[in-house]
Coordinates of C-alpha atoms and ligand atoms in Angstrom, one line a residue:
X1 CA 11.5 -35.7 35.7
X2 CA 14.9 -34.3 34.7
X3 CA 14.4 -35.6 31.1
X4 CA 10.9 -33.8 31.0
X5 CA 11.7 -30.6 33.1
X6 CA 15.4 -30.2 33.2
X7 CA 17.7 -30.6 36.2
X8 CA 17.5 -27.0 37.5
X9 CA 13.7 -27.1 37.6
X10 CA 13.6 -30.3 39.3
X11 CA 16.2 -29.3 42.0
X12 CA 14.2 -26.3 42.7
X13 CA 11.0 -28.2 43.0
X14 CA 12.6 -30.7 45.4
X15 CA 14.0 -27.9 47.5
X16 CA 10.5 -26.0 47.6
X17 CA 8.9 -29.4 48.7
X18 CA 11.4 -30.3 51.3
X19 CA 11.2 -26.7 52.6
X20 CA 7.4 -27.0 52.9
X21 CA 7.7 -30.4 54.7
X22 CA 10.2 -29.0 57.3
X23 CA 7.8 -26.1 57.9
X24 CA 5.0 -28.8 58.4
X25 CA 7.1 -30.7 60.8
X26 CA 7.8 -27.6 63.0
X27 CA 4.1 -26.9 63.2
X28 CA 3.4 -30.5 64.2
X29 CA 2.4 -32.0 60.8
X30 CA 4.0 -35.5 60.1
X31 CA 6.3 -35.5 57.1
X32 CA 4.8 -37.1 53.9
X33 CA 5.9 -40.6 52.9
X34 CA 8.5 -40.7 50.2
X35 CA 6.0 -41.6 47.4
X36 CA 3.8 -38.7 48.4
X37 CA 6.7 -36.4 48.5
X38 CA 7.8 -37.4 44.9
X39 CA 4.2 -36.9 43.7
X40 CA 4.2 -33.5 45.2
X41 CA 7.4 -32.6 43.5
X42 CA 6.1 -33.7 40.2
X43 CA 2.7 -31.8 40.6
X44 CA 4.8 -28.6 41.4
X45 CA 6.8 -29.1 38.3
X46 CA 3.7 -29.6 36.0
X47 CA 2.0 -26.7 37.6
X48 CA 4.9 -24.4 37.1
X49 CA 5.5 -25.6 33.5
X50 CA 1.9 -24.7 32.6
X51 CA 1.5 -21.4 30.6
X52 CA -0.5 -18.8 32.3
X53 CA -1.9 -17.5 29.0
X54 CA -4.4 -20.2 28.0
X55 CA -7.2 -20.2 25.7
X56 CA -10.7 -20.1 27.1
X57 CA -14.4 -20.2 25.8
X58 CA -15.6 -16.7 25.9
X59 CA -19.3 -17.4 26.4
X60 CA -19.8 -14.0 28.2
X61 CA -21.6 -12.6 25.1
X62 CA -19.2 -9.7 25.2
X63 CA -17.5 -9.7 21.8
X64 CA -14.6 -7.5 22.6
X65 CA -13.8 -8.5 26.0
X66 CA -10.8 -6.6 27.4
X67 CA -10.1 -9.3 30.1
X68 CA -10.3 -12.0 27.5
X69 CA -8.1 -10.7 25.0
X70 CA -10.4 -8.2 22.8
X71 CA -10.3 -8.8 19.0
X72 CA -9.4 -12.1 17.4
X73 CA -7.1 -11.7 14.5
X74 CA -8.0 -13.2 10.9
X75 CA -5.7 -15.8 9.6
X76 CA -4.0 -13.3 7.2
X77 CA -2.8 -11.4 10.2
X78 CA -1.5 -14.3 12.0
X79 CA 0.6 -15.4 8.9
X80 CA 1.9 -11.7 8.7
X81 CA 3.0 -12.1 12.3
X82 CA 4.6 -15.4 11.6
X83 CA 6.5 -14.1 8.7
X84 CA 7.7 -10.9 10.3
X85 CA 8.7 -12.9 13.6
X86 CA 10.7 -15.5 11.9
X87 CA 12.4 -13.7 9.0
X88 CA 14.4 -10.4 8.5
X89 CA 12.0 -7.8 7.1
X90 CA 11.6 -4.4 6.0
X91 CA 10.6 -2.9 9.3
X92 CA 12.7 0.3 8.8
X93 CA 14.3 -0.4 5.4
X94 CA 13.6 1.2 2.1
X95 CA 14.4 -1.5 -0.5
X96 CA 14.2 0.9 -3.5
X97 CA 16.6 3.4 -1.8
X98 CA 18.7 0.8 -0.1
X99 CA 18.5 3.1 3.1
X100 CA 16.8 3.4 6.2
X101 CA 13.1 3.9 6.2
X102 CA 10.4 4.8 8.6
X103 CA 8.1 2.1 10.2
X104 CA 5.1 4.2 10.3
X105 CA 5.2 4.1 6.4
X106 CA 4.3 0.5 6.6
X107 CA 0.7 1.6 7.5
X108 CA 0.5 5.3 7.0
X109 CA -0.6 5.1 3.3
X110 CA -3.3 2.6 4.1
X111 CA -4.6 4.6 7.0
X112 CA -4.9 7.9 4.9
X113 CA -6.6 6.2 2.1
X114 CA -9.1 4.5 4.4
X115 CA -9.8 7.6 6.6
X116 CA -9.2 10.5 4.3
X117 CA -6.6 11.8 6.7
X118 CA -3.4 13.7 5.5
X119 CA -1.4 11.7 7.8
X120 CA -1.2 9.0 10.4
X121 CA 1.1 7.3 13.0
X122 CA 0.8 4.3 15.4
X123 CA 1.6 3.6 19.1
X124 CA 1.2 1.0 21.6
X125 CA -2.5 1.5 22.4
X126 CA -5.0 4.3 22.4
X127 CA -4.2 5.3 25.9
X128 CA -0.6 5.9 24.7
X129 CA -2.1 7.8 21.5
X130 CA -4.1 10.2 23.8
X131 CA -1.1 10.7 26.1
X132 CA 1.2 11.4 23.2
X133 CA -1.2 13.9 21.5
X134 CA -1.7 15.9 24.7
X135 CA 1.9 15.8 25.7
X136 CA 3.0 17.1 22.2
X137 CA 0.4 19.7 21.6
X138 CA -0.6 20.8 25.2
X139 CA 2.3 20.3 27.6
X140 CA 2.2 23.2 30.2
X141 CA -0.9 24.6 28.6
X142 CA -4.6 24.1 29.0
X143 CA -6.9 21.5 27.2
X144 CA -10.8 22.3 27.2
X145 CA -12.9 19.1 27.8
X146 CA -16.6 19.0 28.4
X147 CA -17.7 17.9 31.9
X148 CA -20.0 15.2 30.3
X149 CA -16.9 13.6 28.6
X150 CA -14.5 13.1 31.5
X151 CA -14.4 9.4 31.0
X152 CA -13.0 6.6 33.0
X153 CA -12.3 3.4 30.9
X154 CA -11.5 0.1 32.5
X155 CA -7.8 -0.4 33.5
X156 CA -7.2 3.1 35.1
X157 CA -7.6 5.2 31.9
X158 CA -9.1 8.5 33.3
X159 CA -9.1 11.6 31.3
X160 CA -8.0 13.9 34.3
X161 CA -5.2 11.5 35.2
X162 CA -3.9 11.0 31.5
X163 CA -4.0 14.9 31.3
X164 CA -1.6 15.2 34.3
X165 CA 0.6 12.5 33.0
X166 CA 0.9 14.5 29.8
X167 CA 1.7 17.6 31.7
X168 CA -1.4 19.3 30.4
X169 CA -3.8 21.3 32.4
X170 CA -7.4 20.1 32.3
X171 CA -10.0 22.8 32.0
X172 CA -13.4 21.5 32.7
X173 CA -16.3 23.1 30.6
X174 CA -20.0 23.1 31.0
X175 CA -21.8 20.7 33.3
X176 CA -22.4 16.9 33.5
X177 CA -25.5 16.9 31.4
X178 CA -25.2 20.0 29.3
X179 CA -22.4 21.7 27.6
X180 CA -22.8 24.7 25.2
X181 CA -20.8 26.3 22.7
X182 CA -20.6 29.4 24.6
X183 CA -19.1 27.3 27.6
X184 CA -16.1 26.5 25.4
X185 CA -15.9 30.0 24.1
X186 CA -15.7 31.5 27.5
X187 CA -13.1 29.2 28.7
X188 CA -10.6 30.0 25.9
X189 CA -7.8 32.0 27.1
X190 CA -4.1 32.7 26.3
X191 CA -2.7 29.4 27.6
X192 CA -5.4 27.2 25.7
X193 CA -3.7 24.7 23.6
X194 CA -6.6 22.6 22.1
X195 CA -10.0 21.4 22.5
X196 CA -10.4 17.7 23.2
X197 CA -13.7 15.7 22.6
X198 CA -13.9 12.2 24.2
X199 CA -16.2 9.5 23.2
X200 CA -18.4 8.5 26.0
X201 CA -17.5 4.9 25.3
X202 CA -18.9 3.1 28.3
X203 CA -21.8 5.2 29.4
X204 CA -24.7 7.4 28.2
X205 CA -26.0 10.7 29.6
X206 CA -29.7 10.6 28.8
X207 CA -32.7 13.0 29.8
X208 CA -32.1 16.7 30.0
X209 CA -28.9 16.9 28.0
X210 CA -27.0 18.8 25.3
X211 CA -23.5 18.7 24.0
X212 CA -21.8 20.6 21.2
X213 CA -21.8 18.8 17.8
X214 CA -18.4 18.1 16.2
X215 CA -19.1 20.5 13.3
X216 CA -19.8 23.4 15.7
X217 CA -16.9 22.6 18.0
X218 CA -14.6 22.3 15.2
X219 CA -15.8 25.6 13.5
X220 CA -15.6 27.5 16.8
X221 CA -12.0 26.2 17.5
X222 CA -10.8 27.1 13.9
X223 CA -12.1 30.6 14.4
X224 CA -9.9 30.9 17.5
X225 CA -6.9 29.2 15.9
X226 CA -7.2 26.0 18.2
X227 CA -6.8 22.4 17.1
X228 CA -9.6 20.0 18.0
X229 CA -8.6 16.5 18.9
X230 CA -11.0 13.6 19.3
X231 CA -10.5 10.4 21.3
X232 CA -12.7 8.0 19.4
X233 CA -12.0 5.1 21.7
X234 CA -13.3 2.2 19.5
X235 CA -12.7 3.2 16.0
X236 CA -14.2 1.4 13.3
X237 CA -13.5 2.4 9.6
X238 CA -16.7 1.4 8.0
X239 CA -20.4 2.3 8.7
X240 CA -21.7 -0.5 10.8
X241 CA -25.2 0.2 10.0
X242 CA -24.6 -1.4 6.6
X243 CA -24.0 -4.6 8.4
X244 CA -27.3 -4.2 10.4
X245 CA -25.3 -3.1 13.5
X246 CA -25.8 0.1 15.6
X247 CA -24.1 3.2 14.5
X248 CA -20.6 4.1 15.8
X249 CA -18.8 7.2 14.7
X250 CA -15.9 6.6 12.4
X251 CA -12.6 8.6 12.1
X252 CA -13.9 9.7 8.6
X253 CA -16.9 11.2 10.2
X254 CA -14.8 13.1 12.7
X255 CA -12.2 14.3 10.1
X256 CA -15.1 15.4 7.7
X257 CA -16.6 17.4 10.6
X258 CA -13.5 19.3 10.9
X259 CA -11.6 17.4 13.8
X260 CA -7.9 18.0 13.3
X261 CA -6.6 14.7 14.9
X262 CA -8.5 11.6 15.9
X263 CA -7.2 8.7 18.0
X264 CA -8.5 5.2 18.3
X265 CA -7.7 1.6 19.2
X266 CA -6.5 -1.1 16.9
X267 CA -8.0 -4.1 18.9
X268 CA -11.7 -2.8 19.4
X269 CA -14.0 -2.5 16.6
X270 CA -11.3 -2.3 14.0
X271 CA -10.5 -6.0 14.7
X272 CA -6.8 -5.7 14.7
X273 CA -3.8 -6.1 17.2
X274 CA -3.4 -3.9 20.1
X275 CA -2.4 -0.6 18.9
X276 CA -3.3 3.2 19.2
X277 CA -3.8 4.9 15.9
X278 CA -3.5 8.7 15.3
X279 CA -4.8 10.3 12.1
X280 CA -5.3 13.8 10.9
X281 CA -3.5 17.0 9.9
X282 CA 0.0 16.4 8.6
X283 CA 1.6 19.3 10.6
X284 CA 0.3 18.0 13.9
X285 CA 1.2 14.5 13.0
X286 CA 4.9 15.6 12.2
X287 CA 5.3 17.2 15.6
X288 CA 3.8 14.1 17.2
X289 CA 6.3 12.0 15.5
X290 CA 9.2 14.3 16.6
X291 CA 8.2 13.8 20.4
X292 CA 10.9 11.7 22.2
X293 CA 7.9 9.9 23.8
X294 CA 6.8 8.5 20.5
X295 CA 10.0 6.5 20.5
X296 CA 9.1 5.1 23.9
X297 CA 5.5 4.2 22.8
X298 CA 6.2 2.9 19.3
X299 CA 4.8 -0.6 18.2
X300 CA 6.9 -3.6 17.2
X301 CA 7.1 -5.4 13.9
X302 CA 4.5 -8.0 15.0
X303 CA 1.9 -5.5 15.6
X304 CA 2.7 -3.5 12.4
X305 CA 2.5 -6.8 10.4
X306 CA -0.9 -7.7 11.8
X307 CA -2.2 -4.1 11.6
X308 CA -1.2 -3.9 7.9
X309 CA -3.0 -7.1 6.9
X310 CA -6.0 -6.0 8.7
X311 CA -6.2 -2.7 7.3
X312 CA -5.8 -4.1 3.9
X313 CA -9.1 -6.1 4.4
X314 CA -10.8 -2.8 4.7
X315 CA -10.0 -2.1 1.2
X316 CA -12.8 -4.4 0.4
X317 CA -15.6 -3.7 2.8
X318 CA -18.2 -5.8 1.2
X319 CA -16.3 -9.1 2.1
X320 CA -15.2 -7.9 5.6
X321 CA -18.0 -9.7 7.5
X322 CA -16.7 -13.1 6.1
X323 CA -13.0 -12.1 6.6
X324 CA -12.7 -10.2 9.9
X325 CA -13.6 -12.2 12.9
X326 CA -14.7 -9.3 15.0
X327 CA -17.3 -8.4 12.3
X328 CA -18.2 -12.0 11.6
X329 CA -18.8 -12.6 15.3
X330 CA -21.0 -9.4 15.7
X331 CA -23.1 -10.2 12.6
X332 CA -24.0 -13.8 13.5
X333 CA -27.8 -14.1 13.5
X334 CA -30.0 -15.3 16.4
X335 CA -31.2 -18.3 14.5
X336 CA -27.6 -19.3 13.7
X337 CA -26.8 -19.0 17.3
X338 CA -30.0 -21.0 18.3
X339 CA -29.1 -23.8 16.0
X340 CA -25.7 -23.9 17.6
X341 CA -27.4 -24.0 21.1
X342 CA -29.5 -26.9 20.0
X343 CA -26.5 -28.8 18.9
X344 CA -24.8 -28.3 22.3
X345 CA -27.9 -28.6 24.4
X346 CA -27.6 -32.6 24.9
X347 CA -23.9 -32.4 25.9
X348 CA -24.7 -29.6 28.5
X349 CA -27.8 -31.3 29.8
X350 CA -25.8 -34.4 30.4
X351 CA -23.0 -32.5 32.2
X352 CA -25.7 -30.8 34.4
X353 CA -27.8 -33.8 35.1
X354 CA -29.0 -34.0 38.7
X355 CA -27.4 -30.5 39.2
X356 CA -29.2 -28.0 37.2
X357 CA -31.9 -27.3 34.5
X358 CA -30.7 -26.2 31.1
X359 CA -32.8 -24.1 28.7
X360 CA -32.1 -22.4 25.4
X361 CA -33.0 -18.7 25.6
X362 CA -32.9 -15.6 23.5
X363 CA -30.6 -12.8 24.9
X364 CA -28.7 -9.8 24.3
X365 CA -24.9 -9.7 23.8
X366 CA -22.7 -6.7 24.4
X367 CA -20.1 -5.4 21.9
X368 CA -17.8 -4.4 24.7
X369 CA -14.6 -2.6 25.1
X370 CA -16.3 0.8 25.3
X371 CA -18.2 0.5 22.1
X372 CA -22.1 1.1 21.9
X373 CA -22.5 0.6 25.7
X374 CA -26.3 1.2 25.7
X375 CA -26.7 -1.0 22.4
X376 CA -27.0 -4.7 22.2
X377 CA -27.1 -7.3 19.5
X378 CA -29.9 -10.3 19.7
X379 CA -28.1 -13.5 20.6
X380 CA -28.9 -16.9 22.1
X381 CA -27.7 -18.7 25.2
X382 CA -27.7 -21.9 27.1
X383 CA -29.0 -21.0 30.5
X384 CA -28.2 -22.9 33.5
X385 CA -30.4 -22.8 36.7
X386 CA -29.5 -24.9 39.7
X387 CA -32.0 -27.5 41.1
X388 CA -33.1 -27.3 44.7
X389 CA -33.6 -23.6 45.0
X390 CA -32.4 -23.7 48.8
X391 CA -28.8 -24.1 47.9
X392 CA -27.8 -20.7 47.1
X393 CA -24.2 -21.3 46.6
X394 CA -24.7 -24.2 44.0
X395 CA -24.9 -21.5 41.0
X396 CA -21.5 -20.3 42.2
X397 CA -20.1 -24.1 42.4
X398 CA -21.4 -24.6 38.9
X399 CA -19.8 -21.6 37.5
X400 CA -16.5 -22.6 39.3
X401 CA -16.7 -26.1 37.8
X402 CA -17.0 -24.7 34.3
X403 CA -14.1 -22.3 34.8
X404 CA -12.0 -25.3 36.1
X405 CA -12.4 -27.4 32.8
X406 CA -9.3 -28.2 30.8
X407 CA -10.4 -25.2 28.5
X408 CA -12.0 -22.8 31.0
X409 CA -15.7 -22.0 30.0
X410 CA -16.4 -18.3 31.0
X411 CA -20.2 -17.6 31.1
X412 CA -22.1 -14.6 32.4
X413 CA -24.1 -14.5 35.7
X414 CA -27.5 -12.8 35.6
X415 CA -30.1 -13.1 38.1
X416 CA -30.1 -16.7 39.5
X417 CA -28.7 -18.2 36.3
X418 CA -25.6 -18.7 34.3
X419 CA -25.9 -17.8 30.7
X420 CA -23.6 -19.3 28.1
X421 CA -24.0 -16.8 25.3
X422 CA -22.9 -18.5 22.1
X423 CA -22.2 -15.5 20.0
X424 CA -18.4 -15.8 20.4
X425 CA -18.3 -19.5 20.0
X426 CA -16.7 -20.4 16.6
X427 CA -18.6 -23.4 15.1
X428 CA -15.1 -24.7 14.7
X429 CA -14.6 -25.1 18.3
X430 CA -18.1 -26.6 19.2
X431 CA -16.7 -30.2 19.2
X432 CA -14.1 -29.3 21.8
X433 CA -16.5 -27.6 23.9
X434 CA -18.7 -30.7 23.9
X435 CA -15.8 -32.8 24.9
X436 CA -14.7 -30.4 27.6
X437 CA -18.3 -30.5 29.1
X438 CA -18.2 -34.2 29.3
X439 CA -15.5 -33.6 32.0
X440 CA -17.6 -31.3 34.2
X441 CA -17.5 -31.9 37.9
X442 CA -19.3 -30.1 40.6
X443 CA -16.6 -28.7 42.9
X444 CA -17.1 -29.1 46.6
X445 CA -17.0 -25.5 47.6
Ligands
LIG501 C1 -10.8 2.1 25.1 C2 -10.6 3.6 25.1 C3 -9.3 4.1 25.2 C4 -8.3 3.2 25.6 O1 -7.8 2.7 24.5 P1 -6.8 1.3 24.7 O2 -6.6 0.9 23.2 O3 -7.5 0.3 25.4 O4 -5.7 1.8 25.3 C5 -9.3 5.6 25.5 N1 -10.3 6.3 25.3 C6 -11.6 5.7 24.9 C7 -12.7 6.8 24.9 C8 -11.8 4.4 24.7 O5 -13.0 3.8 24.6

């Protein structure tokens, strides 16, 4: 055990198991035999040596699943990370001048070229981007937001709370379902710093509704000398309708409409590493870069390496679906997924024999991560329905059994069935999934 795990870890494990045995004795449980004690010590060591961050099969159908790591990076980005991680690099060094450089300059020219913005800067994630923009431009002043856009994103990002953390005062404008231009005009006062538009990433207000268009909002704000900032959430740099996907607004759309600053995520539809991207007016971006908070929220070289290589792929949008995993996954067709389902069907039927029935069914997958909440893409799933309808707990046991495989299989429960949506299963990993399914066992509880 020492040869495998080291003396320190083995000693700790022995002490922990002896302690547990002593506690057992105190409460009347007989101490384990020596062989059993040794086995427990080794089990503890193996358990503690196991990484907590392990790969899973994302068969939820949600392509950008925040709990399962969002966007998968293309190979070029992985190579860029490897190179930046293992060799000294020009993170903040200008080779031509032989002097200190600016890490933002690694990606700023690409971002301005792709979005048409004057300037750009990068922080840790989009939540940080919104925080930094508000703190820089609106600390101790007022920010106008439509009541229809007071968003809560998963993981406790809520516009009123972010506003408070940024030391800005939120001024709610209009109503939940209707906000008019006049509502904004009437709310402007001497303390107003900016107008914030927030993409309603994870919900839709439908029915008797109206909101102020970007163009109108931007024109109104410009007349009153106020900047307009838009939190776009999931920013994509291409028109997704060109790939047969639903329309999602781009930073280019927002800037063209007259928005002064746009913030968006790096690891949502963009398909890159976790990052928050801020693009827009040069004077505002310069102020943001001078905020001491920027230093605290800046990204590391690994993120910049990955982001740069992903942004480069956008220079050739025609080839994006084959090169960018997020787009490739989103554009997989239902027949393609059905063929994959048919290939996996025998392995799953065998794993479920005597336990559940398996069918192949068309379904709809979500894009996820607050992109296009009401839109779905047509997909295909292997659907598991337990046999013997009386046992209501059986489906939960099957779900657990799949989660406990050597590579956990995470599906989606819907109604009385477990859907294994194949949209996110890379054909490269199909054989591994089959092999893992062969190890399926129905857990007791
Ligand atoms: C996702 C999202 C955020 C948070 O972005 P992260 O990159 O996850 O920090 C903020 N605002 C909106 C509208 C979003 O959709």
